[in-house]
Coordinates of C-alpha atoms and ligand atoms in Angstrom, one line a residue:
M202 CA 0.0 0.0 0.0
A203 CA 1.0 3.6 -0.4
T204 CA 2.3 5.5 2.6
N205 CA 0.5 7.6 5.2
S206 CA 3.8 9.0 6.4
R207 CA 4.3 12.7 6.9
N208 CA 8.0 12.5 6.4
P209 CA 9.0 14.0 3.1
E210 CA 11.8 11.5 2.4
T211 CA 9.2 8.7 2.5
V212 CA 6.3 10.6 0.9
V213 CA 8.2 11.4 -2.3
L214 CA 9.0 7.7 -2.9
H215 CA 5.8 6.0 -1.8
A216 CA 2.8 8.2 -1.7
G217 CA 0.1 7.5 -4.2
Y218 CA 1.6 4.4 -5.9
R219 CA 2.9 1.0 -5.0
S220 CA 3.1 -0.8 -8.3
D221 CA 1.4 -0.6 -11.6
P222 CA -2.0 -2.4 -11.5
A223 CA -1.6 -3.6 -15.1
T224 CA 2.0 -4.8 -15.1
T225 CA 3.3 -4.6 -11.5
A226 CA 6.0 -2.2 -12.7
V227 CA 7.7 -0.6 -9.7
A228 CA 8.8 2.6 -11.4
V229 CA 5.8 4.7 -12.4
P230 CA 5.0 3.9 -16.0
I231 CA 4.6 6.7 -18.6
Y232 CA 1.0 6.3 -19.8
Q233 CA 1.6 8.0 -23.1
T234 CA -2.0 7.8 -24.4
T235 CA -4.7 10.3 -25.2
S236 CA -7.6 8.1 -24.3
F237 CA -8.8 5.3 -22.0
Q238 CA -11.3 2.6 -23.2
F239 CA -14.6 2.5 -21.2
N240 CA -15.8 -0.9 -19.9
S241 CA -19.3 -0.3 -21.0
P242 CA -21.7 2.5 -22.0
E243 CA -22.8 2.7 -18.4
H244 CA -19.2 3.0 -17.2
A245 CA -18.7 5.8 -19.7
A246 CA -21.8 7.6 -18.6
N247 CA -20.9 7.3 -14.9
L248 CA -17.4 8.8 -15.5
F249 CA -18.8 11.8 -17.4
A250 CA -21.4 12.3 -14.7
L251 CA -18.8 12.2 -12.0
K252 CA -20.7 9.3 -10.4
E253 CA -17.4 7.4 -10.6
L254 CA -13.9 8.8 -10.9
G255 CA -11.7 7.4 -13.6
N256 CA -9.6 8.0 -16.7
I257 CA -11.3 9.5 -19.7
Y258 CA -8.9 11.6 -21.7
T259 CA -5.4 12.9 -20.9
R260 CA -6.4 16.5 -21.2
I261 CA -8.3 16.0 -18.0
M262 CA -6.4 13.2 -16.2
N263 CA -3.7 10.6 -16.7
P264 CA -2.5 7.8 -14.4
T265 CA 1.2 8.9 -14.6
T266 CA 0.3 12.5 -13.8
A267 CA -2.0 11.3 -11.0
V268 CA 0.9 9.8 -9.1
L269 CA 2.7 13.2 -9.2
E270 CA -0.5 14.9 -8.1
E271 CA -1.0 12.5 -5.1
R272 CA 2.7 12.8 -4.0
V273 CA 2.8 16.6 -4.1
A274 CA -0.6 16.9 -2.4
Q275 CA 0.6 14.6 0.4
L276 CA 4.0 16.4 0.6
E277 CA 2.1 19.7 1.1
G278 CA -0.4 18.3 3.5
G279 CA -3.3 18.9 1.1
V280 CA -6.2 16.7 -0.1
A281 CA -5.7 16.7 -3.8
A282 CA -3.7 18.4 -6.6
L283 CA -3.9 19.2 -10.3
A284 CA -0.8 19.2 -12.5
L285 CA -0.6 21.7 -15.3
A286 CA 1.7 22.5 -18.3
S287 CA 3.6 25.3 -16.5
G288 CA 3.8 27.3 -13.3
Q289 CA 2.2 30.2 -15.1
A290 CA -0.8 28.0 -16.0
A291 CA -1.0 26.9 -12.3
S292 CA -1.1 30.6 -11.1
M293 CA -3.7 31.5 -13.7
F294 CA -5.9 28.5 -12.9
A295 CA -5.6 28.9 -9.1
V296 CA -7.1 32.4 -9.4
Q297 CA -9.5 32.0 -12.3
N298 CA -11.1 29.0 -10.6
I299 CA -12.8 31.3 -8.1
A300 CA -12.6 34.8 -9.8
Q301 CA -14.4 36.2 -12.8
A302 CA -14.9 39.6 -14.5
G303 CA -15.7 42.3 -11.9
D304 CA -13.8 40.4 -9.1
N305 CA -10.5 41.2 -7.6
L306 CA -7.5 39.6 -5.8
V307 CA -5.0 41.1 -3.4
S308 CA -1.5 40.1 -4.2
S309 CA 1.9 40.8 -2.6
T310 CA 4.1 43.1 -4.6
D311 CA 7.0 40.6 -4.0
L312 CA 6.3 38.4 -7.0
Y313 CA 8.0 36.6 -9.9
G314 CA 7.9 39.0 -12.9
G315 CA 5.8 36.5 -15.0
T316 CA 3.1 36.3 -12.3
W317 CA 3.2 40.1 -12.0
N318 CA 2.5 40.5 -15.7
L319 CA -0.2 37.8 -15.6
F320 CA -2.0 39.6 -12.8
A321 CA -1.4 43.2 -13.9
N322 CA -2.1 42.8 -17.6
T323 CA -3.7 39.6 -18.8
M324 CA -6.1 39.2 -15.9
K325 CA -6.9 42.9 -16.2
Q326 CA -8.0 42.3 -19.8
M327 CA -10.2 39.5 -18.5
G328 CA -11.9 42.0 -16.0
I329 CA -10.1 40.7 -12.9
E330 CA -8.4 43.4 -11.0
C331 CA -5.2 42.7 -9.0
R332 CA -4.5 45.0 -6.0
F333 CA -0.8 44.9 -5.2
V334 CA 0.1 45.5 -1.6
D335 CA 3.3 45.7 0.4
P336 CA 3.5 42.5 2.5
S337 CA 5.8 44.1 5.1
D338 CA 2.5 45.1 6.8
P339 CA 0.1 42.1 6.7
E340 CA -2.8 44.5 7.5
N341 CA -2.4 45.9 3.9
F342 CA -4.3 42.8 2.8
R343 CA -7.2 43.6 5.0
R344 CA -7.3 47.2 3.8
A345 CA -7.4 46.2 0.2
T346 CA -10.2 43.7 0.6
D347 CA -13.8 44.3 -0.4
A348 CA -16.9 42.2 -1.2
R349 CA -15.5 41.2 -4.6
T350 CA -12.1 40.0 -3.3
R351 CA -11.8 36.4 -4.2
C352 CA -8.3 35.5 -2.9
Y353 CA -4.9 36.7 -1.5
Y354 CA -1.8 35.6 -3.4
A355 CA 1.9 35.6 -2.4
E356 CA 5.2 33.7 -2.7
T357 CA 6.7 32.0 0.3
L358 CA 10.3 33.0 -0.6
P359 CA 10.1 35.7 -3.3
N360 CA 13.2 36.7 -5.1
P361 CA 15.1 39.0 -5.5
K362 CA 14.3 40.4 -2.0
L363 CA 14.1 37.0 -0.3
N364 CA 11.9 38.4 2.4
V365 CA 9.8 35.4 3.6
F366 CA 6.1 36.2 3.4
P367 CA 4.1 36.5 6.7
I368 CA 1.9 33.4 5.8
A369 CA 0.2 32.9 9.2
E370 CA -0.6 36.6 9.7
V371 CA -2.2 37.1 6.2
A372 CA -3.9 33.7 6.3
K373 CA -5.5 34.7 9.6
I374 CA -6.8 38.0 8.2
G375 CA -8.2 36.1 5.2
R376 CA -10.0 33.5 7.4
E377 CA -11.6 36.4 9.4
L378 CA -12.9 37.9 6.1
G379 CA -13.6 34.7 4.2
V380 CA -10.7 35.1 1.7
P381 CA -8.4 32.1 0.9
L382 CA -4.7 32.6 0.8
I383 CA -3.0 31.1 -2.3
M384 CA 0.8 30.5 -1.8
D385 CA 3.3 30.1 -4.5
N386 CA 5.7 27.7 -2.7
T387 CA 8.1 27.2 -5.7
A388 CA 11.2 28.3 -3.8
A389 CA 10.6 26.5 -0.6
P390 CA 9.3 23.0 -1.2
I391 CA 9.6 20.8 2.0
L392 CA 11.1 23.8 3.9
C393 CA 7.7 25.3 4.3
R394 CA 4.2 23.8 4.2
P395 CA 2.0 26.9 3.8
L396 CA -1.2 24.9 4.5
D397 CA 0.1 24.3 8.0
H398 CA 0.3 28.1 8.5
G399 CA -3.3 28.6 7.4
A400 CA -3.0 29.0 3.6
A401 CA -5.9 27.4 1.6
I402 CA -4.2 26.6 -1.7
V403 CA -0.5 26.0 -2.7
M404 CA 1.0 26.1 -6.1
H405 CA 4.4 25.3 -7.5
S406 CA 6.3 25.8 -10.7
T407 CA 7.6 22.2 -10.8
T408 CA 10.0 23.5 -13.4
K409 CA 12.3 24.5 -10.5
W410 CA 13.3 22.4 -7.5
I411 CA 10.7 19.7 -7.8
G412 CA 12.0 18.8 -11.3
G413 CA 15.4 19.8 -10.2
H414 CA 17.3 19.0 -13.3
G415 CA 16.3 21.8 -15.6
T416 CA 14.6 19.5 -18.1
S417 CA 10.9 20.3 -18.1
I418 CA 8.3 23.0 -17.7
G419 CA 5.4 22.2 -15.4
G420 CA 3.1 23.5 -12.6
I421 CA 0.8 22.1 -9.9
V422 CA -2.0 23.4 -7.7
V423 CA -2.7 21.7 -4.3
D424 CA -6.1 22.0 -2.6
G425 CA -5.6 22.3 1.2
G426 CA -9.2 21.1 1.7
N427 CA -9.2 23.4 4.7
F428 CA -11.3 26.3 3.5
D429 CA -15.1 26.5 4.0
W430 CA -16.3 27.6 0.6
E431 CA -19.9 27.0 1.6
K432 CA -19.7 29.3 4.6
H433 CA -18.7 32.2 2.3
A434 CA -21.2 31.3 -0.4
A435 CA -21.8 34.9 -1.5
R436 CA -18.0 35.4 -2.1
F437 CA -17.7 32.2 -4.1
P438 CA -20.6 31.9 -6.6
L439 CA -18.4 29.8 -8.9
L440 CA -18.3 27.1 -6.3
N441 CA -21.8 27.6 -4.8
Q442 CA -24.1 28.4 -7.7
P443 CA -25.2 25.9 -10.4
D444 CA -22.6 25.6 -13.1
P445 CA -24.3 25.7 -16.5
S446 CA -21.3 24.0 -18.1
Y447 CA -21.9 20.9 -16.0
H448 CA -25.7 20.2 -15.9
G449 CA -26.1 22.8 -13.2
A450 CA -23.7 21.1 -10.8
V451 CA -23.0 23.0 -7.5
W452 CA -19.4 22.1 -6.9
T453 CA -19.5 22.4 -3.1
Q454 CA -22.4 19.8 -3.1
A455 CA -21.7 17.7 -6.1
V456 CA -18.4 16.1 -4.9
K457 CA -19.1 16.2 -1.1
P458 CA -19.0 12.4 -0.7
L459 CA -15.5 12.4 -2.2
G460 CA -14.1 14.8 0.5
P461 CA -13.3 18.5 0.7
I462 CA -12.1 18.7 -2.9
A463 CA -14.7 21.1 -4.5
Y464 CA -12.1 23.6 -5.5
I465 CA -9.7 21.3 -7.3
I466 CA -12.3 19.0 -8.9
K467 CA -14.0 22.1 -10.4
M468 CA -10.6 23.3 -11.7
R469 CA -10.0 19.9 -13.4
V470 CA -13.4 19.3 -14.9
T471 CA -14.1 22.8 -16.1
L472 CA -11.0 25.0 -16.5
L473 CA -8.7 22.1 -17.7
R474 CA -11.5 20.7 -19.8
D475 CA -12.1 24.1 -21.5
I476 CA -8.7 25.8 -21.6
G477 CA -6.4 22.8 -21.8
A478 CA -2.8 23.2 -20.5
P479 CA -2.5 19.7 -19.0
M480 CA 1.0 18.4 -18.0
A481 CA 2.3 15.9 -20.5
P482 CA 2.6 12.4 -19.1
F483 CA 6.3 12.3 -20.0
N484 CA 7.0 15.5 -18.1
A485 CA 5.0 14.1 -15.1
F486 CA 7.3 11.1 -15.2
L487 CA 10.4 13.4 -15.1
F488 CA 8.9 15.4 -12.2
I489 CA 8.3 12.2 -10.3
Q490 CA 12.0 11.3 -10.8
G491 CA 13.0 14.7 -9.5
L492 CA 10.6 14.6 -6.6
E493 CA 12.0 11.2 -5.4
T494 CA 15.4 12.8 -4.5
L495 CA 14.1 16.3 -3.7
P496 CA 14.6 16.0 0.1
L497 CA 18.2 14.8 -0.3
R498 CA 19.1 17.4 -2.9
L499 CA 17.5 20.2 -1.0
R500 CA 19.7 19.6 2.0
Q501 CA 22.8 20.1 -0.2
H502 CA 21.2 23.1 -1.9
C503 CA 20.5 24.7 1.4
S504 CA 23.9 23.9 3.1
N505 CA 25.8 25.1 0.0
A506 CA 23.7 28.4 0.0
V507 CA 24.7 29.0 3.6
R508 CA 28.4 28.5 2.7
V509 CA 28.0 30.9 -0.2
A510 CA 26.1 33.6 1.8
E511 CA 28.8 33.4 4.5
Y512 CA 31.6 33.6 2.0
L513 CA 30.1 36.6 0.2
S514 CA 29.3 38.5 3.4
K515 CA 33.0 38.6 4.1
H516 CA 34.1 39.6 0.6
P517 CA 35.5 43.2 0.2
K518 CA 33.8 43.7 -3.2
V519 CA 30.3 42.8 -1.9
A520 CA 28.3 45.6 -0.4
R521 CA 25.4 43.4 0.9
V522 CA 24.3 39.8 0.9
I523 CA 20.6 39.0 0.6
F524 CA 19.8 35.7 2.3
P525 CA 17.1 34.9 4.8
G526 CA 19.6 33.2 7.1
L527 CA 21.6 36.4 7.4
M528 CA 18.6 38.7 7.9
T529 CA 17.9 40.4 11.3
G530 CA 14.8 41.6 13.1
E531 CA 11.3 41.0 11.7
A532 CA 12.6 39.5 8.4
K533 CA 14.6 36.9 10.3
R534 CA 11.7 36.1 12.6
R535 CA 9.4 35.6 9.6
A536 CA 12.0 33.3 7.9
D537 CA 12.4 31.2 11.0
A538 CA 8.6 31.0 11.5
A539 CA 8.0 29.7 8.0
L540 CA 11.1 27.8 7.0
K541 CA 12.3 24.6 8.7
G542 CA 15.5 22.8 7.7
G543 CA 17.1 25.5 5.6
Y544 CA 16.8 29.0 4.1
G545 CA 16.5 27.9 0.5
A546 CA 19.0 27.9 -2.4
L547 CA 18.7 31.5 -3.5
V548 CA 21.4 34.0 -2.6
G549 CA 21.5 37.7 -3.7
A550 CA 24.6 39.8 -3.6
E551 CA 25.0 43.5 -4.3
L552 CA 28.4 44.3 -5.7
K553 CA 30.1 47.5 -4.7
G554 CA 31.0 48.2 -8.4
G555 CA 27.4 48.6 -9.5
R556 CA 26.1 47.7 -12.9
D557 CA 29.5 47.2 -14.6
A558 CA 30.7 44.9 -11.8
G559 CA 27.5 42.9 -11.9
R560 CA 27.8 42.3 -15.6
A561 CA 31.5 41.6 -15.4
F562 CA 31.0 39.1 -12.5
I563 CA 28.4 37.2 -14.5
A564 CA 30.6 37.2 -17.6
N565 CA 33.5 35.8 -15.7
L566 CA 31.8 32.9 -14.0
K567 CA 33.0 29.6 -15.4
M568 CA 31.0 26.8 -13.7
F569 CA 27.8 28.7 -12.9
Y570 CA 25.4 28.8 -15.8
H571 CA 24.1 32.2 -16.9
V572 CA 20.4 31.6 -17.3
A573 CA 17.0 33.0 -16.3
N574 CA 16.0 29.8 -14.5
I575 CA 16.3 28.9 -10.8
G576 CA 16.1 25.6 -9.0
D577 CA 18.4 23.5 -11.2
A578 CA 20.8 21.0 -9.7
R579 CA 23.6 23.1 -11.3
S580 CA 24.5 26.5 -9.9
L581 CA 22.9 29.4 -11.9
A582 CA 23.4 33.2 -12.0
I583 CA 21.9 36.3 -13.5
H584 CA 22.2 40.1 -13.4
P585 CA 18.5 41.1 -13.0
A586 CA 19.0 44.9 -13.7
T587 CA 20.1 44.2 -17.3
T588 CA 17.9 41.1 -17.9
T589 CA 14.8 39.9 -16.0
H590 CA 14.1 43.4 -14.7
S591 CA 15.4 45.5 -17.5
Q592 CA 11.9 46.6 -18.7
L593 CA 11.2 48.2 -15.3
T594 CA 11.9 51.9 -14.6
P595 CA 14.8 52.5 -12.2
D596 CA 12.2 53.3 -9.5
E597 CA 10.3 50.1 -10.1
Q598 CA 13.6 48.2 -10.1
K599 CA 14.3 49.7 -6.6
Q600 CA 10.8 48.7 -5.4
T601 CA 11.3 45.1 -6.5
G602 CA 14.7 45.0 -4.7
V603 CA 16.9 45.1 -7.8
T604 CA 19.8 47.5 -7.6
D605 CA 22.4 48.0 -10.3
G606 CA 25.0 45.8 -8.7
Y607 CA 22.6 43.0 -7.6
V608 CA 23.4 39.5 -8.8
R609 CA 21.0 36.6 -8.2
L610 CA 22.5 33.2 -7.5
S611 CA 20.6 29.9 -7.5
I612 CA 23.0 27.6 -5.6
G613 CA 23.3 24.1 -7.0
I614 CA 24.4 20.8 -5.4
E615 CA 28.0 20.8 -6.7
H616 CA 30.8 20.5 -4.1
P617 CA 30.7 23.7 -2.1
D618 CA 34.5 24.3 -2.5
D619 CA 34.0 24.4 -6.3
I620 CA 31.1 26.8 -6.0
I621 CA 33.1 29.2 -3.8
A622 CA 36.2 28.8 -6.1
D623 CA 34.1 29.9 -9.1
L624 CA 32.6 32.9 -7.3
D625 CA 36.1 33.8 -6.0
Q626 CA 37.7 33.9 -9.4
A627 CA 34.8 35.8 -10.9
L628 CA 34.9 38.4 -8.1
A629 CA 38.6 38.8 -8.5
S630 CA 38.1 40.0 -12.0
V631 CA 35.6 42.8 -11.4
Ligands
LIG196 N1 6.5 31.1 -9.7 C1 7.8 31.4 -9.5 C2 8.2 31.7 -8.1 C3 8.7 31.3 -10.5 O1 10.0 31.5 -10.3 C4 8.3 30.9 -11.8 C5 9.2 30.8 -13.0 O2 10.3 31.4 -12.9 C6 6.9 30.7 -12.0 C7 6.1 30.8 -10.9 C8 6.4 30.4 -13.4 O3 6.7 29.0 -13.7 P1 6.9 28.4 -15.1 O4 8.2 29.0 -15.7 O5 7.0 26.9 -14.8 O6 5.7 28.8 -15.9

């Protein structure tokens, strides 16, 4: 049988799967098929009517992807999950599942640029307003809330500032007002379980640490099963009023016998059905491979990051190191409240030589890869002011924590001495 363990090392290997029912294969097989044959016309009708859950068509579900979904759901302490083609699709679906034209969400300003664009521009075109607030004061979320607010949204460990989000504080405000908190936990898998701190929904770009090898784009949304959508029926008509696209199903009622999974089932059978963006079974297989060693890799990522942060903080050409473990005051308190077992793999450094030093440093790295990605097993680096954040005005750059000399490092799992040696020689040349 699959495991009931809470320990991540066991969950990533055993949750949701023991062996393949068709072949007894121990490794999760790749079910590279579009469709699944029905046993009978009655079976087919039952599946479509959600009287029975089962495989119909890979746009909506697939047995390989289902194992990844169960594992990540159990890892996060949630009740069910939905894997998608990318982290961007996961962010979009997480909000769109409960918000429509005329509604709004309140989001932290400390966001991945792609999510910022999605909320500020694409969702705006769909009539959903995003109200961005400074997370340093959790009460900003309350102040921005009104009757049409459908969710709060934030990242556990947002870069480049690396200020850990006050999950428990904002989740508490949301629960008082009937607003669920959606957390992007991409940069802190295992280190943080946002659902334990009161969040209602968690998403990941599995592209990053879960995949861990820089091979595939993917995303996942986890339903915490801990938010009372019925109690706040006026705020969530999409879950509490008859859905004309599904014979008038009321999602909070229709799937009650299956557990508190109204949110994620509705996402699967309406948004995924209509918009598409499923995760490909082959990518799900690669993410399962990545997930199996995630706890082990993460320990090395985190201990290497500490070594790098300490090394950089003593370097004469570095003005400031941005790393949760080296923060003080409220920022450190928040990091320690949310993260257990490490401070993540991201390290920021502001070079005294400004823009020219930042660019020269990146150009001179020999082992680090110069890429826009994070969360690879290899060490990665980028100079945000001239790349990821170059379209922002200098003022906007400052607000997002990007200064001219800022370099972002995603620390890999190489031997720490080799990581430091590469940084050392690159810094010597600026
Ligand atoms: N969330 C965070 C924190 C990210 O860093 C990224 C990508 O960089 C995304 C979401 C989007 O994920 P994807 O690139 O898989 O669409």
